[in-house]
Coordinates of C-alpha atoms in Angstrom, one line a residue:
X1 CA -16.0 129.4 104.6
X2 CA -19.6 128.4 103.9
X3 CA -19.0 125.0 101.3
X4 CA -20.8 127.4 98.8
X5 CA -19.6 128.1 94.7
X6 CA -18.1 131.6 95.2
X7 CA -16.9 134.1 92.1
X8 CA -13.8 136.2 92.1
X9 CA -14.5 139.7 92.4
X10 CA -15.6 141.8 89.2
X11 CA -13.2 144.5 90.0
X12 CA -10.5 142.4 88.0
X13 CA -12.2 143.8 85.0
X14 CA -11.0 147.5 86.1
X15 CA -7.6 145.6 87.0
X16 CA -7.2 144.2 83.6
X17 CA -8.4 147.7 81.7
X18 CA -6.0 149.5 84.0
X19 CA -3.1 147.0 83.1
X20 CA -3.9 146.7 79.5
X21 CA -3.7 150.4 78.9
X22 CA 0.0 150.0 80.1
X23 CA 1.1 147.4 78.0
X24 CA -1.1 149.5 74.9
X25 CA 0.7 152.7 75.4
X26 CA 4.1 150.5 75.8
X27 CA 3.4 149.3 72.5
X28 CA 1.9 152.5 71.0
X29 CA 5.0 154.9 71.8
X30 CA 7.8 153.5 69.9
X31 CA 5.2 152.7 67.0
X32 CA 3.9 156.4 67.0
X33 CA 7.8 157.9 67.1
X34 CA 9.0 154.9 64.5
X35 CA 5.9 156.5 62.3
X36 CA 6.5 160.0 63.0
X37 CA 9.0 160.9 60.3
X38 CA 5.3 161.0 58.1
X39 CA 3.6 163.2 60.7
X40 CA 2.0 163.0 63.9
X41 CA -1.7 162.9 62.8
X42 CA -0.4 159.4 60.7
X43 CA 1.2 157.9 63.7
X44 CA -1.7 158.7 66.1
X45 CA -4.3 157.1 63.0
X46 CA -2.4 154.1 63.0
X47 CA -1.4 153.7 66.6
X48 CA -4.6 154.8 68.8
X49 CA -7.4 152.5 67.0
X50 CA -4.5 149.3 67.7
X51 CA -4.6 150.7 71.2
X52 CA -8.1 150.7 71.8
X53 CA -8.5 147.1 70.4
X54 CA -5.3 146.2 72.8
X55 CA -7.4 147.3 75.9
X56 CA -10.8 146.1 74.4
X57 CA -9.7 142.6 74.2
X58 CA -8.0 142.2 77.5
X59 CA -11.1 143.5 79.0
X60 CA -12.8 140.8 76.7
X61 CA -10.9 137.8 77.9
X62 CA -11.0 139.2 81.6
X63 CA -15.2 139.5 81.7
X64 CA -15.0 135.7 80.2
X65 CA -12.6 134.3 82.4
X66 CA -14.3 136.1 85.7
X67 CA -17.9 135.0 83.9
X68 CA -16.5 131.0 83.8
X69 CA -14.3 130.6 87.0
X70 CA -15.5 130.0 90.2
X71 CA -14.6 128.0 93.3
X72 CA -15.2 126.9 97.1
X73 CA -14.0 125.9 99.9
X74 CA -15.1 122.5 101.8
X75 CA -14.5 121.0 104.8
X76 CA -12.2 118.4 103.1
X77 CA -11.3 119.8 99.7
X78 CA -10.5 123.2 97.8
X79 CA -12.1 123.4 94.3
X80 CA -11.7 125.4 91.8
X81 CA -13.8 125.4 88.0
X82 CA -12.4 127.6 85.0
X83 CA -11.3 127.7 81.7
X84 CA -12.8 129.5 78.6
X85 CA -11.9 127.5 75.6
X86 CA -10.8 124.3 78.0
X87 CA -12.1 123.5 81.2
X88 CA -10.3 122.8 84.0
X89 CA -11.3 121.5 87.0
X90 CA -8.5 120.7 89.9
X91 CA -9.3 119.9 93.2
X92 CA -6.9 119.9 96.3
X93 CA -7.2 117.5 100.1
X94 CA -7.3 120.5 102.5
X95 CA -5.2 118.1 104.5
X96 CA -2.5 118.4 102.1
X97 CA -2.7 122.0 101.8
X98 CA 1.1 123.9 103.2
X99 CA 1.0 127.3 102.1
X100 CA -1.0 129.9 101.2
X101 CA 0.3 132.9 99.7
X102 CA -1.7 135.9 99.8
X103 CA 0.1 138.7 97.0
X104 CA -1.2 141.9 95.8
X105 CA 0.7 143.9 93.2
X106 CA 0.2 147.5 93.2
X107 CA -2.8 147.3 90.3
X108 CA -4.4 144.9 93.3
X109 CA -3.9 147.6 95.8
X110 CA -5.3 150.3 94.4
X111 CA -9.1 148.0 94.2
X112 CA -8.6 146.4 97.4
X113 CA -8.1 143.1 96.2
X114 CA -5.4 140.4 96.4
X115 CA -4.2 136.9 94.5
X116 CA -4.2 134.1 97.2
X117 CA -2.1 131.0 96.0
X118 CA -2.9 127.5 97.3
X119 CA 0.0 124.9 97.2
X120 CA 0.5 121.4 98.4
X121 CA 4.7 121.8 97.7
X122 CA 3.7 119.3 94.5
X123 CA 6.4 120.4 92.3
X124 CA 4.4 120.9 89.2
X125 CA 1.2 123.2 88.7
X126 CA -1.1 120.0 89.5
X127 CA -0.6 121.2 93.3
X128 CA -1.4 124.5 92.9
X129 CA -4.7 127.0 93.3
X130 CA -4.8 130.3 92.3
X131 CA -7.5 132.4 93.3
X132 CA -7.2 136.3 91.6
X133 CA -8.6 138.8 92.6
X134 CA -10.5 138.5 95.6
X135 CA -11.1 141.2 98.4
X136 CA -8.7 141.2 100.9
X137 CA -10.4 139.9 104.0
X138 CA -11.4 137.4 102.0
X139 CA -7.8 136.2 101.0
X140 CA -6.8 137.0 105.3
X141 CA -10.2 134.3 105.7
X142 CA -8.9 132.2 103.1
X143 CA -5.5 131.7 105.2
X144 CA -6.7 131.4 107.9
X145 CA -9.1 128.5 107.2
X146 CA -6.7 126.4 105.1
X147 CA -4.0 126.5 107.4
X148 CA -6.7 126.9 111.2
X149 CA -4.3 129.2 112.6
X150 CA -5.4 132.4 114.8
X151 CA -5.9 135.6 113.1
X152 CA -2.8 137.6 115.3
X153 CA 0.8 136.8 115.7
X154 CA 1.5 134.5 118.9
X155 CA 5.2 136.3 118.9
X156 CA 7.4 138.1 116.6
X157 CA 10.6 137.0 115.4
X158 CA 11.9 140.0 113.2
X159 CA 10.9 143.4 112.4
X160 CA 12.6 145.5 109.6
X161 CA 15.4 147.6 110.7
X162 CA 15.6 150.5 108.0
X163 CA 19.2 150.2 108.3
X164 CA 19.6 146.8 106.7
X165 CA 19.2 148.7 103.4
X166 CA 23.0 149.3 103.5
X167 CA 23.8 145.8 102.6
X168 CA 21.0 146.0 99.3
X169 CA 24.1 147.8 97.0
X170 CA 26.7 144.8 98.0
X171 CA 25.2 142.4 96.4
X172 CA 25.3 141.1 92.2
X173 CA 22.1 143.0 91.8
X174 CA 23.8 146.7 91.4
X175 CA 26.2 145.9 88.5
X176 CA 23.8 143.5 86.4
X177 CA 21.2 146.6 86.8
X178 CA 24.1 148.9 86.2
X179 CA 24.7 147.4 82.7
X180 CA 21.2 146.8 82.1
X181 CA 20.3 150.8 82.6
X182 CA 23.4 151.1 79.8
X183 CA 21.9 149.4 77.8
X184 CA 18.9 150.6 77.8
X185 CA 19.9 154.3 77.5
X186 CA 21.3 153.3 73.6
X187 CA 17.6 150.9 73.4
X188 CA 15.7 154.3 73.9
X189 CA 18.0 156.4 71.5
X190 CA 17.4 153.8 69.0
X191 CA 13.7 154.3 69.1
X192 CA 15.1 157.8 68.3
X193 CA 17.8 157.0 65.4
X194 CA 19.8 158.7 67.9
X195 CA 21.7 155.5 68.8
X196 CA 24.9 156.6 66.8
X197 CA 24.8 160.4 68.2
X198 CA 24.9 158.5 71.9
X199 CA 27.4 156.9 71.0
X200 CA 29.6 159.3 69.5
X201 CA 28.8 162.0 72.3
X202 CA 30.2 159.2 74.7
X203 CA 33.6 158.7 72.8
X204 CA 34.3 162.7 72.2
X205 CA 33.3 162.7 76.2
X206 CA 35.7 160.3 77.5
X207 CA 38.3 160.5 74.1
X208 CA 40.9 162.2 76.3
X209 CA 40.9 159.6 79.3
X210 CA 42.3 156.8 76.7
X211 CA 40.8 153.3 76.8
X212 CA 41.9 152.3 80.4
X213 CA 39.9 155.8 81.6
X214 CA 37.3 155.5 79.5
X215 CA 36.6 152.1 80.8
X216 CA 36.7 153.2 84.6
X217 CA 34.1 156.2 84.0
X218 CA 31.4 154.0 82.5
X219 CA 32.5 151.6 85.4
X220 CA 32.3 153.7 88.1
X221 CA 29.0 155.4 86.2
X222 CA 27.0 151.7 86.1
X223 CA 27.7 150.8 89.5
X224 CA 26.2 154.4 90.7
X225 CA 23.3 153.7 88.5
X226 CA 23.2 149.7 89.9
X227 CA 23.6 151.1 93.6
X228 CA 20.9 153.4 93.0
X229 CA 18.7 150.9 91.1
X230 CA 19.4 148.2 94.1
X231 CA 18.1 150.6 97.0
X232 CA 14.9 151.2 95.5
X233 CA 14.7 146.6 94.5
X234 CA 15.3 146.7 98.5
X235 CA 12.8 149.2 99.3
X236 CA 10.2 147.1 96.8
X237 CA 10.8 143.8 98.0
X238 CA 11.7 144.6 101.8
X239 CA 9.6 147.0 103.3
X240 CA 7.1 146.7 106.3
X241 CA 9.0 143.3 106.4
X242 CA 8.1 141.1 109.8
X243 CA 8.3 137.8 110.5
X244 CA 5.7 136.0 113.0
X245 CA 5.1 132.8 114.7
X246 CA 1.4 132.3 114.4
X247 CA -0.2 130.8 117.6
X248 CA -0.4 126.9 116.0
X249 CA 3.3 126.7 114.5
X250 CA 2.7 128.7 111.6
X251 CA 5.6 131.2 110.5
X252 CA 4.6 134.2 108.8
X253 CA 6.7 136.8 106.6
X254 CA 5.2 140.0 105.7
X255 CA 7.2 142.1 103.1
X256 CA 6.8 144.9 100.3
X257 CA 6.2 148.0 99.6
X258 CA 4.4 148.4 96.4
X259 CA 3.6 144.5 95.8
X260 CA 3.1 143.1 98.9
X261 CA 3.4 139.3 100.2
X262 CA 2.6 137.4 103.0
X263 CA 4.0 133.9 103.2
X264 CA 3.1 131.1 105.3
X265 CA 5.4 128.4 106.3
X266 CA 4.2 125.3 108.3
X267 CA 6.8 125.0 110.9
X268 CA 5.9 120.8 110.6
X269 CA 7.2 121.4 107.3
X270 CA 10.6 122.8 108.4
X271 CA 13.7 121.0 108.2
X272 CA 16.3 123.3 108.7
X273 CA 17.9 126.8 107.7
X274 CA 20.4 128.2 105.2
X275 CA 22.2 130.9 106.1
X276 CA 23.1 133.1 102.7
X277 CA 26.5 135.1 102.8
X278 CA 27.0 136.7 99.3
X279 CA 31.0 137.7 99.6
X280 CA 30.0 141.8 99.9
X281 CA 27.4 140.8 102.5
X282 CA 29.8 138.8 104.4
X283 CA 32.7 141.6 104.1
X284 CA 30.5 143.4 105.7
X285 CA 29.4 141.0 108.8
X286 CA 25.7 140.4 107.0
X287 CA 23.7 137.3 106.3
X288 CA 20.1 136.3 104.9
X289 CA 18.2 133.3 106.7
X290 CA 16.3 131.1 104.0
X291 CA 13.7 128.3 105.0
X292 CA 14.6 124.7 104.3
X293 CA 11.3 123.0 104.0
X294 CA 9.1 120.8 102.0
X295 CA 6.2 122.4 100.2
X296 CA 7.7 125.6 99.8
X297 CA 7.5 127.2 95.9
X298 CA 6.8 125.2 92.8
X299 CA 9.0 125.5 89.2
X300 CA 7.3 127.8 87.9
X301 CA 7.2 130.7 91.3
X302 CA 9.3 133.5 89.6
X303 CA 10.9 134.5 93.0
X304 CA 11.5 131.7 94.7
X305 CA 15.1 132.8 96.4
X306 CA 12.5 135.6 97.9
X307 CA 9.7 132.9 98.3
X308 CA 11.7 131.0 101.0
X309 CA 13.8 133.9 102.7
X310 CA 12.9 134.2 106.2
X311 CA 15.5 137.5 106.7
X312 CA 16.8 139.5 104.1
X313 CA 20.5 140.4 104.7
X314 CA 21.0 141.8 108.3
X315 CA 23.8 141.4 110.9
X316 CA 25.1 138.1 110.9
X317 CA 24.2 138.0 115.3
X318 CA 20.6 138.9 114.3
X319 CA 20.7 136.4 111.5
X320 CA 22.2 133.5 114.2
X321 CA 19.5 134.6 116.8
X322 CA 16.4 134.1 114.1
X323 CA 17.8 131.5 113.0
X324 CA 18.2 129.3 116.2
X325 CA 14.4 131.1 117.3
X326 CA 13.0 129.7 114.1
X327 CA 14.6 126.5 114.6
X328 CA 13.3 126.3 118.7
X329 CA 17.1 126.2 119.3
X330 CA 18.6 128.1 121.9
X331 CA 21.7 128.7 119.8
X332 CA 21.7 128.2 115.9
X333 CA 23.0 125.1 114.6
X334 CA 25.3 126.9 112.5
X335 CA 27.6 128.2 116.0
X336 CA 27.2 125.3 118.0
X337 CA 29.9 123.2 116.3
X338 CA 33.5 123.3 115.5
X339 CA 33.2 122.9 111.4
X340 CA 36.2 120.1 110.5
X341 CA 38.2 121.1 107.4
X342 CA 39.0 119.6 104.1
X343 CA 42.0 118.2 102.8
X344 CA 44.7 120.5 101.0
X345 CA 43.5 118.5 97.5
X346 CA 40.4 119.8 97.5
X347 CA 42.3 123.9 97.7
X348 CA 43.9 122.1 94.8
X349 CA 40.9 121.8 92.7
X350 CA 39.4 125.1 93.9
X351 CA 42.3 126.8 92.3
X352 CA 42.8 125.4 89.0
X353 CA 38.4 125.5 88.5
X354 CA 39.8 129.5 89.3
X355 CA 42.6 129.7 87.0
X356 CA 40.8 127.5 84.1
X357 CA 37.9 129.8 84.2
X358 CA 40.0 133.4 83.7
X359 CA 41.4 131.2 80.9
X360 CA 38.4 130.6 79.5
X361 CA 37.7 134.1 79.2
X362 CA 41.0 135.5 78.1
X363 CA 41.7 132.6 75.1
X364 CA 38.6 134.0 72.9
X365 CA 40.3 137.8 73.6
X366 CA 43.7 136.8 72.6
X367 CA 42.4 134.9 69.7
X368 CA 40.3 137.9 68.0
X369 CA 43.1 140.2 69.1
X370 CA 45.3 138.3 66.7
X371 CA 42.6 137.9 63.8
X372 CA 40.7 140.9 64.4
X373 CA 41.7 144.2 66.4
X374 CA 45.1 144.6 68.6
X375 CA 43.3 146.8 70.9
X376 CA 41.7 143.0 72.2
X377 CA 45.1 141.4 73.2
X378 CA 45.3 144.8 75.2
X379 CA 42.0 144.0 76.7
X380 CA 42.9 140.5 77.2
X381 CA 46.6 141.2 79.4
X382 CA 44.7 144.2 81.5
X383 CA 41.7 141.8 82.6
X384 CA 44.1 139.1 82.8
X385 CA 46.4 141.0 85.7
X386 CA 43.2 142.0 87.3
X387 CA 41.5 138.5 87.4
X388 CA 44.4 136.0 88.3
X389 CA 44.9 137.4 91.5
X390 CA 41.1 137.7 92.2
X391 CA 40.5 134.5 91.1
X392 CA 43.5 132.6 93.4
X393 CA 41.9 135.0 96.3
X394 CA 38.8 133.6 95.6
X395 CA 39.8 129.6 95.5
X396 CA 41.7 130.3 98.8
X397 CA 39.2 131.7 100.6
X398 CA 36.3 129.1 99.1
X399 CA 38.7 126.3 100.7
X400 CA 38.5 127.9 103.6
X401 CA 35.5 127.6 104.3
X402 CA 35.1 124.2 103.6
X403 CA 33.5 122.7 106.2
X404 CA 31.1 119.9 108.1
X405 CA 30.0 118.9 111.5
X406 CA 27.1 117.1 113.5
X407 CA 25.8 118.7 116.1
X408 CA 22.3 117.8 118.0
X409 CA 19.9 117.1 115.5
X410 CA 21.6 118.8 112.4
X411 CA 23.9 118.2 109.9
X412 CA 25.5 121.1 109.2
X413 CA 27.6 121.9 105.7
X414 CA 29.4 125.2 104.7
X415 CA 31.0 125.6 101.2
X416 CA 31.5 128.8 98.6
X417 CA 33.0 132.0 98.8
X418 CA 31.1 134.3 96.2
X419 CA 28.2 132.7 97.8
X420 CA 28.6 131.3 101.2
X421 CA 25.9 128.9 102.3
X422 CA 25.9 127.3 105.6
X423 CA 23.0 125.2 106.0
X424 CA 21.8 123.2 109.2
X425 CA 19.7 120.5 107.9
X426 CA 17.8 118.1 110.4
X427 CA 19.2 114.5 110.4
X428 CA 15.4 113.2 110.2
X429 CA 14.4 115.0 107.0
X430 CA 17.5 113.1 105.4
X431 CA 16.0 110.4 102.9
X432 CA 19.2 109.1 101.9
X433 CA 22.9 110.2 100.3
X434 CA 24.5 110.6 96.8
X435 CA 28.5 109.8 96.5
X436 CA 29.8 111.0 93.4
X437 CA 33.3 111.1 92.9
X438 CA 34.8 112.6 89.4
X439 CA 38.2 111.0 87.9
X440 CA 39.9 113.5 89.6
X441 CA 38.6 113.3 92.7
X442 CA 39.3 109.6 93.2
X443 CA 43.1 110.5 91.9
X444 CA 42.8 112.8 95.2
X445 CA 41.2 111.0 97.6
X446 CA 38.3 113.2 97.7
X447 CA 34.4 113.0 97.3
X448 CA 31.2 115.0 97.5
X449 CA 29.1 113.4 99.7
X450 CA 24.7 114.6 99.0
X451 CA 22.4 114.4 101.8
X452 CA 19.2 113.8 99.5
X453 CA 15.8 115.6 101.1
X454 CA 12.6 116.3 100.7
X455 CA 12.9 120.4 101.7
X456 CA 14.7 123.5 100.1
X457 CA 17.0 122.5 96.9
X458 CA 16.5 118.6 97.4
X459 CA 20.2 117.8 98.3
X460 CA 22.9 119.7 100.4
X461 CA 26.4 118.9 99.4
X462 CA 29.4 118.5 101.7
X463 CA 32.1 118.7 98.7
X464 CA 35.7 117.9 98.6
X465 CA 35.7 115.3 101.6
X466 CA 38.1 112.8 102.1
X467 CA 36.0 109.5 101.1
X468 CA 36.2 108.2 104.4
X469 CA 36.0 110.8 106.1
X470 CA 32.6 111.9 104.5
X471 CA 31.4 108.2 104.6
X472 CA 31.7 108.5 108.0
X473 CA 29.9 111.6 108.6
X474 CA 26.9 110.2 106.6
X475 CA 26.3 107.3 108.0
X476 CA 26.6 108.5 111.8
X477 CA 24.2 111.4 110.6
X478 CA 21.7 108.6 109.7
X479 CA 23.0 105.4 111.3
X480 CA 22.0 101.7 109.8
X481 CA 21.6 103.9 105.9
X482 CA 24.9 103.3 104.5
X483 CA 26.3 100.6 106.8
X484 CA 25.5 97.4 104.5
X485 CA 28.0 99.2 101.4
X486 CA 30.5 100.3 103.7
X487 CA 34.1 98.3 104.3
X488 CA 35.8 98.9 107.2
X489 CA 39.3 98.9 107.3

């Protein structure tokens, strides 16, 4: 880096033409088939000249922002000028610099050119650059520099194991995209007026399986779709995936297939790990490793869960091993201690949250089933007999696996059953504890005791603790914090 004004690279313009004629004929096709009940020649008159001016100003706004941006890269500070109509000018301390991102979606790709983001772990946009397009070696230079690490890995900690994408359908991706492709089969027929003919074609279909059959098809059909639809989001995010540690103390992850990402952690920015067992992951002896550091992904990064993953979900002995090797342990926090249980009262409360939140589900149906349609109270006692049962197996096995222990350097917390997360957090990047106690859980004896930090989601919870019990925990975790309030008895 030369100190010298630079310009992002004029290929964005083909970027934002290329990009623009997508969201044009996104727009133009429904238009055209909503207007083609006059005729064809009408719908392309009105549609194609709205087009054209779609691209035109994209293109427009593109050359003018390209035209008015520029930054550079000092030896103490990263600056960056832009704005069309207002201004701006932010500057960033290179000595306050953590990560730099370097992401390049598939329009990117095809020019050779990448975004590089800039953060100082600020949690607002005020600690962020964002340099887009520039070439690529220019982003792989631009990393480099701000963080002075080595171009090449020192050692690799993980490469992708093609067989990992068996554990991409057991997660709540496949039956939210499941639904979402339902829906937007009958979306697409609407742009057709064929909405109702859908519809009807689907209740002479499944007429003769009843309403219980007819339910289970379209089940069983969404979750085929969903599974589907969650192999190829695992092939997107996950592919050519490798994690490095940089020579310098720099941790690397490399993913994606069309968009790719490579992420940069600052391992004097780490402050533990959270290991991430989603209840069909964990059926199936899998876990993810997230980061817990400072500096990581702002409010506004739209994949932050994927922003501080350092494994995606893989056996639970490879995610122990990368774990305790990102970590410089030589066995992960998260086995080298005997987690101490909870108290029966806090099973208690696990199961009526269980049973009050099937009820919460079932009242509305029961209610419109008596003011509206019988078939409802019939859909209320079917979901009921299916959910009451899951949702006690659920509360038991969340109690289970309450847990907490100190071990080393960590504190380590596990709580959750649809989401298990058991997080080793470093006693020094604790800044200090939350006790909050709800009516109920002082009639019970019980707490949740908040180790506040800096890193990851701010605060990691050990819930449901007997009050002295967690009191104690706390302040041996961080000795001479809590002593002053505490009353020994």
């Amino acid at each position: 880096m030369t100190g010298a004004w630079e310009r992002l690279d004029r290929r964005g313009l083909w970027v934002s033409a290329a990009f623009m004629t997508g969201v044009a004929i996104l727009a133009g096709v429904p238009t055209a088939i909503g207007l083609s009940d006059i005729s064809w020649a009408v719908a392309l008159a009105w549609t194609l000249p709205g087009a054209a001016v779609i691209v035109a100003a994209g293109v427009i706004a593109e050359w003018l922002r390209l035209r008015v941006t520029r930054y550079r890269v000092g030896p103490d500070r990263v600056e960056l000028h832009t704005g069309v109509l207002v201004r701006t000018r932010r500057s960033l301390q290179r000595d306050r610099i953590r990560t730099v991102d370097v992401v390049a979606d598939p329009l990117l790709r095809v020019f050779g050119l990448v975004a590089v983001r800039i953060g100082t772990g600020e949690q607002a946009d005020d600690g962020t650059v964002k340099l887009s397009p520039v070439t690529r070696d220019t982003g792989d230079a631009l990393r480099r520099a701000l963080l002075s690490r080595a171009a090449s890995p020192a050692s690799s900690l993980a490469v992708l194991d093609p067989a990992w994408i068996r554990y991409a359908p057991l997660s709540f991706v496949g039956p939210v995209l499941g639904g979402s492709a339902l829906g937007g089969v009958l979306n697409v027929a609407d742009w057709f007026g064929a909405s109702a003919g859908v519809v009807d074609w689907a209740i002479d279909l499944l007429g003769g399986l009843g309403l219980i059959g007819g339910i289970a098809v379209l089940t069983v059909v969404a979750l085929v779709v969903g599974t589907i639809g969650a192999l190829g989001l695992w092939v997107e995010f996950w592919w050519s995936y490798r994690l490095d540690r940089e020579a310098g103390g720099t941790l690397r992850v490399r993913r994606g297939l069309f968009t790719t990402r490579s992420i940069s952690i600052e391992e004097d920015r780490l402050r533990g790990v959270d290991l991430i067992e989603p209840i069909g992951s964990r059926l199936a002896g899998a876990a993810r490793v997230d980061a817990v550091a400072t500096g990581l992904a702002t409010r506004t990064e739209k994949d932050k869960a994927q922003h501080r993953t350092l494994l995606p979900a893989a056996p639970r002995a490879v995610a122990d091993r990368v774990a305790a090797d990102v970590l410089r342990e030589d066995v992960s926090p998260t086995m080298a201690v005997r987690l101490s249980p909870h108290p029966v009262a806090a099973r208690g409360r696990r199961l009526r949250w269980a049973l009050a939140g099937v009820a919460a589900f079932e009242v509305p149906l029961v209610v419109l089933g008596v003011l509206v349609a019988e078939v409802l109270l019939h859909l209320a006692w079917i979901t009921a007999v299916v959910a009451v049962p899951i949702a006690v197996l659920l509360a038991l096995d969340a109690y289970r696996g309450l847990g907490h222990g100190l071990t080393g350097g960590y504190l380590v917390a596990r709580s959750g059953s649809v989401r298990r997360s058991t997080v080793a957090l470093q006693r020094r990047g604790i800044i200090g504890w939350t006790v909050r106690q709800s009516i109920f859980q002082r009639r019970a004896g019980l707490a949740t005791i908040r180790a506040t930090t800096a890193a990851g989601a701010g605060a990691y919870a050990i819930r449901d603790v007997g009050t002295s019990t967690g009191l104690d925990v706390a302040d041996e975790a961080l000795p001479g914090l809590l002593t002053p309030f505490l009353e020994r008895t």
